[in-house]
Amino acid sequence: MSRSQTIGNQTSSFRSQRPQHDAETTTTRMMGVHVSGLPETNKIDRLEKFMMGSSAPHRRSKISKQGFDVVFHLHYCRWYNGNETTGEGVYTFEESGTQTELGDFTELMNGQRIDKKHSPIRACVAPICFNCHFPLDCEDTPRHLLKGNLEKASTLDSNVCEMCLPSPIHCCCCDSILPDEDNQSGYGRSTRDIHACRSCWNDIDIQKKWRYSEQNKNINDTSSSYVEELHLSDEAIEREKALMGGVPPKPCPDITPFSESFRIKDLIDPESRDYWPFGMNAQQYLEHKELMKFNNPMEETPDESWREIDVTEEVLTKYNQDLHTACERFNYSTEDRGKLPAEIVAADCKYRLVENCHGFTCDSRVCQAVFQHYSETDGGAFGALVATGIPIFTTRPGDILGNPREAGYGQERCIACVSKVLPCSLPSESFTGYTNSVKVSRFTTDRKL
């Protein structure tokens, strides 16, 4: 969904069209009468025409005979499948309305109905954007609108919203104005975020001064309230720690707190995972983040033996042929697993088939080497589109359809590797078995997979 829009007498160049207000008779901001309780419909033109026509709610009352020269601006949302009204809109006066006129029109509209099927209209005077006629979030916005669809006023012109006239983005450290190409945070132009210039983005000492500036030093929580769930099983976590030498790695010299966090504003949010605890300098914060990663690794590191395989065109061709042959042998397809057993009890342990789309990869040296080769050459397409659909067996004891921690620790073998171990003719009696009183196809072998 895109930002809500308005229709009505709207101009594309608001600077030259702004009305000149009389300081003695009008408000300092551009004000309008915000109305809510309108129908939510995709018949935008029809509703807008009705709210300006002779049957409009404000034309039914006797009071309306005094004549209010108003224009209605209907708000609507742009969805992927069409537009739909938000149930709100704004009336503005053709010529700047005085506070008295605005108040009289609000009183006239309050409690009116579109028809008997709809709730009474609620109206109030509110500051609005001169260009798009959306209510602004400022000090004189009515309280009940604060949870609604408001726009922040631009710092260049308080009568225009941020969407219509974006405010200049200032560096949070040196206060310089950032050109578009120097927006290091990379999250779009919005004054709701915090941004830094290229120089300050790379300066760890300047970032420490920013953290303990007058504006931020009162955020003095010594730890974040964010509770992070463990990603891997306990056994997998201990294995990853051992692979890193049992101690957290040192932070990279070119990393700064700004580049380490998802957004700069998260550094001063005590509820964020990226919070910069009070009392830490920049280097201590980076070491703190490395310790967090050390204690809660995101993924399992495959055995390094795959690096011994030289992935050539011949290796890739044979890999694809083995997969194709194995699927044909078991009559396997994405719709039917054919003769492929649900469980294989091997000499080393029991393997279970992962039938759904999964995130596992085969741990054999050749298969892992092929996976790593594609990861480096195709931007992850093979891992996302192919590897997730390769039939695979796992020794993980837990919920293999859950997350990695729920699945537990184990190893995987793909259908091609399994096919090389199973005999050419599978005896039917090997497929008899029960798991939790449910009959499953099972094959038992004294060989290792």
Coordinates of C-alpha atoms in Angstrom, one line a residue:
M1 CA 0.0 0.0 0.0
S2 CA 1.3 3.5 -0.8
R3 CA 0.7 6.6 1.2
S4 CA -2.9 7.9 1.2
Q5 CA -3.7 10.5 -1.3
T6 CA -6.4 13.2 -1.7
I7 CA -8.5 14.3 -4.6
G8 CA -10.3 17.6 -5.1
N9 CA -9.1 21.0 -6.1
Q10 CA -5.4 20.1 -5.7
T11 CA -2.6 21.9 -7.4
S12 CA 0.8 20.5 -8.2
S13 CA 2.7 23.7 -7.5
F14 CA 1.8 24.7 -4.0
R15 CA 4.4 27.4 -3.5
S16 CA 2.9 29.8 -6.0
Q17 CA -0.7 28.9 -5.0
R18 CA -0.6 29.4 -1.3
P19 CA -3.3 31.9 -0.1
Q20 CA -2.2 35.0 1.8
H21 CA -3.6 34.9 5.3
D22 CA -4.8 38.0 7.2
A23 CA -3.1 37.8 10.6
E24 CA -6.1 39.4 12.3
T25 CA -8.8 37.2 10.9
T26 CA -7.2 33.8 10.2
T27 CA -5.1 31.2 12.0
T28 CA -1.3 31.1 11.6
R29 CA -1.4 27.6 10.1
M30 CA -3.6 26.5 7.2
M31 CA -6.6 25.0 8.9
G32 CA -9.3 22.7 7.6
V33 CA -12.3 20.7 8.9
H34 CA -11.3 17.1 9.2
V35 CA -14.2 14.7 9.0
S36 CA -14.3 10.9 9.8
G37 CA -16.9 8.3 9.7
L38 CA -17.3 8.3 5.9
P39 CA -17.8 5.0 3.9
E40 CA -14.7 3.0 3.0
T41 CA -15.2 2.3 -0.6
N42 CA -13.5 2.0 -4.0
K43 CA -16.1 4.3 -5.6
I44 CA -13.9 7.3 -5.0
D45 CA -15.2 9.7 -7.6
R46 CA -18.8 9.0 -6.6
L47 CA -18.2 9.7 -2.9
E48 CA -16.2 12.8 -3.7
K49 CA -19.0 14.1 -5.9
F50 CA -21.6 13.4 -3.3
M51 CA -19.7 15.3 -0.6
M52 CA -19.7 18.3 -2.8
G53 CA -23.2 18.0 -4.2
S54 CA -26.6 19.3 -3.1
S55 CA -27.2 16.2 -0.9
A56 CA -24.0 16.6 1.0
P57 CA -24.5 16.5 4.8
H58 CA -23.6 20.2 5.3
R59 CA -26.2 21.3 2.8
R60 CA -29.1 19.6 4.5
S61 CA -29.3 21.8 7.6
K62 CA -31.1 25.1 7.8
I63 CA -28.0 26.7 9.1
S64 CA -26.3 25.9 5.7
K65 CA -28.4 28.6 4.1
Q66 CA -25.7 31.1 5.2
G67 CA -23.6 29.4 2.6
F68 CA -20.2 27.9 3.2
D69 CA -17.9 28.2 0.2
V70 CA -16.0 25.0 0.8
V71 CA -14.1 22.3 -1.2
F72 CA -13.9 18.7 -0.1
H73 CA -10.7 16.6 -0.4
L74 CA -11.3 12.9 0.0
H75 CA -8.5 10.7 1.4
Y76 CA -7.8 7.4 -0.1
C77 CA -5.2 4.6 -0.1
R78 CA -3.4 3.2 -3.2
W79 CA -3.5 -0.5 -3.0
Y80 CA -1.9 -3.0 -5.5
N81 CA -5.4 -3.9 -6.7
G82 CA -6.9 -0.4 -6.8
N83 CA -7.7 2.6 -4.6
E84 CA -10.0 2.7 -1.5
T85 CA -11.1 5.5 0.7
T86 CA -9.9 5.7 4.3
G87 CA -13.2 6.9 5.7
E88 CA -11.8 10.4 6.2
G89 CA -11.5 13.7 4.3
V90 CA -11.0 17.4 4.8
Y91 CA -13.1 20.5 3.9
T92 CA -11.2 23.7 3.1
F93 CA -12.6 27.1 2.4
E94 CA -12.2 28.6 -1.1
E95 CA -10.9 31.7 0.6
S96 CA -9.1 31.4 3.9
G97 CA -11.7 30.7 6.6
T98 CA -11.7 32.5 9.9
Q99 CA -11.6 30.6 13.2
T100 CA -15.3 31.5 13.6
E101 CA -16.2 30.1 10.2
L102 CA -14.2 26.9 10.8
G103 CA -15.9 26.5 14.1
D104 CA -19.4 27.0 12.7
F105 CA -18.8 24.6 9.9
T106 CA -17.5 22.0 12.3
E107 CA -20.6 22.3 14.5
L108 CA -22.7 22.0 11.4
M109 CA -21.0 18.7 10.3
N110 CA -20.8 17.0 13.6
G111 CA -23.4 14.3 14.0
Q112 CA -24.5 14.4 10.4
R113 CA -24.9 11.1 8.5
I114 CA -24.2 10.1 4.9
D115 CA -27.4 8.0 5.2
K116 CA -29.1 5.8 7.8
K117 CA -26.7 2.9 7.2
H118 CA -23.6 4.9 8.4
S119 CA -22.5 6.2 11.7
P120 CA -22.6 9.9 12.5
I121 CA -19.8 12.0 11.1
R122 CA -17.2 13.4 13.5
A123 CA -15.6 16.7 12.6
C124 CA -13.0 18.9 14.0
V125 CA -10.7 21.8 13.1
A126 CA -7.2 20.6 12.3
P127 CA -4.0 21.9 10.8
I128 CA -3.6 20.5 7.3
C129 CA -0.9 20.3 4.6
F130 CA -1.5 23.1 2.0
N131 CA -0.6 20.7 -0.8
C132 CA -2.2 17.3 -0.1
H133 CA -4.7 18.4 2.6
F134 CA -3.7 15.7 5.1
P135 CA -3.8 16.6 8.8
L136 CA -0.5 17.5 10.3
D137 CA 1.0 16.2 13.5
C138 CA 1.8 19.3 15.5
E139 CA 1.0 21.0 18.7
D140 CA -2.5 22.2 17.8
T141 CA -3.7 18.8 16.3
P142 CA -6.8 17.6 18.2
R143 CA -5.9 14.8 20.6
H144 CA -8.3 12.2 19.1
L145 CA -6.5 12.5 15.7
L146 CA -3.0 11.6 17.2
K147 CA -3.6 7.9 16.6
G148 CA -4.8 8.5 13.0
N149 CA -3.2 9.0 9.6
L150 CA -1.1 12.1 10.3
E151 CA 1.8 13.7 8.5
K152 CA 4.8 15.4 10.1
A153 CA 5.2 19.1 9.1
S154 CA 8.2 20.0 7.0
T155 CA 11.0 22.0 8.7
L156 CA 11.1 24.1 5.5
D157 CA 7.5 25.2 5.7
S158 CA 5.2 24.3 8.7
N159 CA 2.2 24.5 6.4
V160 CA 3.4 21.6 4.2
C161 CA 3.9 18.0 5.2
E162 CA 7.2 16.0 4.9
M163 CA 5.8 13.9 2.0
C164 CA 5.2 17.0 -0.1
L165 CA 8.2 19.0 0.9
P166 CA 10.9 16.8 2.5
S167 CA 13.0 18.4 5.2
P168 CA 16.8 18.5 4.7
I169 CA 18.5 15.6 6.4
H170 CA 21.1 16.6 9.0
C171 CA 24.0 14.6 10.2
C172 CA 23.4 13.6 13.8
C173 CA 27.0 14.3 14.7
C174 CA 28.2 17.4 12.9
D175 CA 24.8 18.8 11.9
S176 CA 25.8 19.2 8.3
I177 CA 23.1 18.8 5.6
L178 CA 23.4 15.5 3.8
P179 CA 23.1 15.3 0.0
D180 CA 21.1 12.4 -1.2
E181 CA 24.2 10.4 -2.3
D182 CA 25.8 10.9 1.1
N183 CA 22.9 9.3 3.1
Q184 CA 25.0 6.5 4.7
S185 CA 22.0 5.0 6.7
G186 CA 20.3 4.1 3.4
Y187 CA 16.7 4.0 4.6
G188 CA 15.2 6.7 2.5
R189 CA 14.7 10.4 3.3
S190 CA 12.7 10.6 6.5
T191 CA 13.3 12.9 9.5
R192 CA 11.9 10.1 11.7
D193 CA 15.3 8.3 11.4
I194 CA 18.8 9.4 12.4
H195 CA 21.4 9.8 9.7
A196 CA 25.1 10.5 9.5
C197 CA 27.4 12.0 6.9
R198 CA 30.1 9.9 5.3
S199 CA 32.9 11.3 7.5
C200 CA 31.1 10.8 10.8
W201 CA 29.8 7.3 9.7
N202 CA 33.4 6.1 9.6
D203 CA 34.7 7.9 12.7
I204 CA 34.5 5.8 15.9
D205 CA 35.5 8.7 18.2
I206 CA 32.9 11.1 16.9
Q207 CA 30.2 8.4 17.4
K208 CA 31.3 8.1 21.0
K209 CA 30.8 11.8 21.5
W210 CA 27.3 11.5 19.8
R211 CA 26.4 8.7 22.2
Y212 CA 27.2 10.8 25.3
S213 CA 26.0 14.1 23.9
E214 CA 23.6 16.3 25.9
Q215 CA 20.7 14.9 23.8
N216 CA 21.6 11.2 24.4
K217 CA 23.4 11.0 27.7
N218 CA 20.2 10.8 29.7
I219 CA 19.5 7.4 28.0
N220 CA 21.5 5.7 30.7
D221 CA 20.3 2.1 30.7
T222 CA 23.3 -0.2 31.2
S223 CA 21.7 -3.1 29.3
S224 CA 19.0 -3.7 26.7
S225 CA 15.7 -5.1 27.7
Y226 CA 15.6 -7.1 24.4
V227 CA 15.6 -10.8 25.0
E228 CA 17.0 -12.7 22.1
E229 CA 16.0 -16.3 21.4
L230 CA 18.8 -18.8 20.7
H231 CA 19.0 -19.7 17.0
L232 CA 20.8 -23.1 17.2
S233 CA 20.7 -26.1 19.5
D234 CA 23.0 -26.1 22.5
E235 CA 25.3 -28.7 20.9
A236 CA 25.5 -26.7 17.7
I237 CA 26.3 -23.5 19.6
E238 CA 29.1 -25.2 21.5
R239 CA 30.5 -26.5 18.2
E240 CA 30.5 -23.0 16.7
K241 CA 32.3 -21.6 19.7
A242 CA 34.9 -24.3 19.4
L243 CA 35.4 -23.5 15.8
M244 CA 36.1 -19.9 16.7
G245 CA 38.8 -21.0 19.2
G246 CA 36.6 -20.7 22.3
V247 CA 36.7 -16.9 22.4
P248 CA 34.9 -14.1 20.6
P249 CA 36.7 -12.7 17.6
K250 CA 38.0 -9.1 17.7
P251 CA 35.9 -6.5 15.9
C252 CA 37.0 -5.6 12.4
P253 CA 39.0 -2.4 12.4
D254 CA 36.8 -0.7 9.8
I255 CA 33.5 -1.4 11.7
T256 CA 31.9 1.4 13.7
P257 CA 28.8 1.4 16.0
F258 CA 26.8 3.1 13.2
S259 CA 27.6 0.4 10.6
E260 CA 27.1 -2.4 13.2
S261 CA 23.5 -1.4 14.0
F262 CA 20.5 -1.9 11.8
R263 CA 19.6 1.8 12.3
I264 CA 21.4 4.5 14.1
K265 CA 18.3 5.2 16.3
D266 CA 18.4 1.6 17.6
L267 CA 21.7 2.5 19.4
I268 CA 19.8 4.7 21.8
D269 CA 16.7 2.5 22.1
P270 CA 17.0 0.5 25.3
E271 CA 14.5 -2.0 23.9
S272 CA 16.5 -2.7 20.8
R273 CA 18.9 -5.6 20.2
D274 CA 21.5 -3.0 18.9
Y275 CA 21.3 -0.7 22.0
W276 CA 24.5 0.9 23.0
P277 CA 24.7 0.4 26.8
F278 CA 25.5 3.4 28.9
G279 CA 29.0 3.4 30.2
M280 CA 30.6 1.6 27.2
N281 CA 32.9 3.4 24.8
A282 CA 32.7 2.6 21.1
Q283 CA 35.3 -0.1 21.1
Q284 CA 33.6 -1.8 24.1
Y285 CA 30.3 -1.7 22.4
L286 CA 31.7 -3.4 19.3
E287 CA 33.3 -6.1 21.5
H288 CA 29.9 -6.5 23.2
K289 CA 28.2 -7.1 19.9
E290 CA 30.9 -9.7 18.9
L291 CA 30.2 -11.5 22.2
M292 CA 26.5 -11.5 21.4
K293 CA 27.2 -13.2 18.1
F294 CA 29.6 -15.6 19.7
N295 CA 27.0 -16.7 22.3
N296 CA 24.2 -17.0 19.7
P297 CA 25.5 -17.9 16.2
M298 CA 23.0 -17.6 13.4
E299 CA 23.9 -20.7 11.4
E300 CA 26.0 -23.9 11.5
T301 CA 29.4 -23.9 9.8
P302 CA 29.8 -26.9 7.5
D303 CA 32.8 -29.3 7.9
E304 CA 35.8 -27.8 6.1
S305 CA 36.5 -31.0 4.2
W306 CA 34.5 -29.7 1.2
R307 CA 37.3 -27.2 0.5
E308 CA 39.4 -30.2 -0.7
I309 CA 37.0 -30.7 -3.7
D310 CA 37.8 -28.9 -6.9
V311 CA 34.4 -28.1 -8.4
T312 CA 34.8 -28.5 -12.1
E313 CA 32.3 -28.8 -14.9
E314 CA 32.7 -32.6 -14.7
V315 CA 31.9 -32.5 -11.0
L316 CA 28.8 -30.3 -11.6
T317 CA 27.6 -32.6 -14.4
K318 CA 28.0 -35.7 -12.3
Y319 CA 26.2 -34.1 -9.4
N320 CA 23.2 -33.2 -11.5
Q321 CA 23.2 -36.7 -13.1
D322 CA 23.3 -38.4 -9.7
L323 CA 20.3 -36.3 -8.5
H324 CA 18.3 -37.1 -11.6
T325 CA 19.1 -40.8 -11.4
A326 CA 18.2 -41.1 -7.7
C327 CA 14.8 -39.4 -8.2
E328 CA 14.1 -41.7 -11.2
R329 CA 15.0 -44.8 -9.2
F330 CA 12.6 -44.0 -6.3
N331 CA 9.9 -42.5 -8.7
Y332 CA 10.3 -39.3 -6.6
S333 CA 8.5 -36.1 -7.5
T334 CA 7.4 -33.0 -5.6
E335 CA 3.9 -34.4 -5.5
D336 CA 4.7 -38.0 -4.6
R337 CA 7.7 -39.4 -2.8
G338 CA 7.3 -42.7 -4.6
K339 CA 9.4 -45.5 -3.2
L340 CA 11.6 -43.3 -1.1
P341 CA 11.5 -44.5 2.6
A342 CA 10.4 -42.1 5.3
E343 CA 13.2 -43.4 7.6
I344 CA 16.5 -45.1 7.1
V345 CA 18.1 -46.9 10.1
A346 CA 21.8 -47.0 9.2
A347 CA 24.8 -48.4 11.1
D348 CA 25.6 -45.0 12.6
C349 CA 22.1 -43.5 13.3
K350 CA 18.5 -43.0 12.1
Y351 CA 17.8 -40.7 9.3
R352 CA 14.4 -39.1 8.6
L353 CA 13.1 -37.8 5.3
V354 CA 12.4 -34.0 5.2
E355 CA 9.5 -34.0 2.8
N356 CA 8.6 -30.3 2.8
C357 CA 10.6 -27.3 1.4
H358 CA 13.5 -27.0 3.8
G359 CA 16.7 -25.1 4.6
F360 CA 19.1 -28.1 4.9
T361 CA 22.1 -28.9 2.8
C362 CA 23.8 -32.3 2.3
D363 CA 26.9 -32.7 4.5
S364 CA 28.8 -34.9 2.0
R365 CA 32.0 -33.3 0.8
V366 CA 31.0 -33.2 -2.9
C367 CA 27.5 -31.9 -2.3
Q368 CA 28.6 -29.3 0.1
A369 CA 31.4 -28.1 -2.3
V370 CA 28.8 -27.8 -5.1
F371 CA 26.5 -25.8 -2.8
Q372 CA 29.3 -23.4 -1.7
H373 CA 30.3 -23.1 -5.4
Y374 CA 26.9 -21.9 -6.4
S375 CA 26.6 -19.6 -3.4
E376 CA 29.6 -17.7 -4.6
T377 CA 28.7 -17.6 -8.3
D378 CA 24.9 -17.2 -8.6
G379 CA 24.1 -14.8 -5.7
G380 CA 22.2 -17.5 -3.7
A381 CA 19.7 -18.5 -6.5
F382 CA 20.7 -22.2 -6.2
G383 CA 20.4 -22.2 -2.4
A384 CA 16.9 -20.6 -2.5
L385 CA 15.4 -22.2 -5.6
V386 CA 17.1 -25.6 -6.0
A387 CA 18.6 -26.8 -2.7
T388 CA 15.4 -26.2 -0.7
G389 CA 13.6 -28.8 -2.9
I390 CA 16.2 -31.6 -3.0
P391 CA 14.9 -34.6 -1.0
I392 CA 17.1 -34.8 2.1
F393 CA 17.4 -37.1 5.1
T394 CA 18.5 -35.8 8.6
T395 CA 19.6 -37.3 11.9
R396 CA 18.2 -34.3 13.9
P397 CA 16.1 -35.7 16.7
G398 CA 13.7 -32.8 17.2
D399 CA 11.0 -31.0 15.1
I400 CA 12.5 -31.0 11.6
L401 CA 9.7 -28.7 10.4
G402 CA 10.4 -26.1 13.1
N403 CA 13.3 -23.7 13.5
P404 CA 17.0 -24.9 13.8
R405 CA 16.9 -24.9 17.6
E406 CA 13.7 -27.0 17.6
A407 CA 15.2 -29.5 15.1
G408 CA 18.3 -30.1 17.3
Y409 CA 21.8 -31.0 16.1
G410 CA 22.6 -33.6 13.4
Q411 CA 23.8 -34.2 9.9
E412 CA 22.1 -34.5 6.5
R413 CA 22.3 -36.7 3.4
C414 CA 20.6 -35.9 0.1
I415 CA 18.7 -38.4 -2.1
A416 CA 21.7 -38.9 -4.3
C417 CA 24.0 -39.9 -1.4
V418 CA 21.3 -42.2 0.0
S419 CA 20.7 -43.9 -3.3
K420 CA 24.4 -44.9 -3.5
V421 CA 24.0 -46.8 -0.2
L422 CA 20.7 -48.5 -0.6
P423 CA 20.7 -51.8 -2.6
C424 CA 19.3 -51.8 -6.2
S425 CA 16.4 -54.0 -5.1
L426 CA 14.7 -52.9 -2.0
P427 CA 13.2 -55.8 -0.1
S428 CA 9.6 -55.1 0.8
E429 CA 10.0 -56.4 4.4
S430 CA 12.5 -53.7 5.0
F431 CA 9.7 -51.1 4.8
T432 CA 7.7 -52.4 7.8
G433 CA 7.8 -50.2 10.8
Y434 CA 5.7 -48.1 13.2
T435 CA 6.4 -44.7 14.7
N436 CA 4.0 -43.6 17.4
S437 CA 1.6 -46.3 16.3
V438 CA 1.6 -45.0 12.7
K439 CA 2.9 -47.3 10.0
V440 CA 5.8 -45.8 8.0
S441 CA 8.1 -46.9 5.3
R442 CA 11.5 -47.7 6.8
F443 CA 14.7 -49.2 5.5
T444 CA 17.4 -50.7 7.7
T445 CA 21.0 -51.2 6.6
D446 CA 24.3 -51.9 8.4
R447 CA 26.1 -49.5 6.2
K448 CA 27.0 -45.9 7.0
L449 CA 25.4 -43.1 4.9

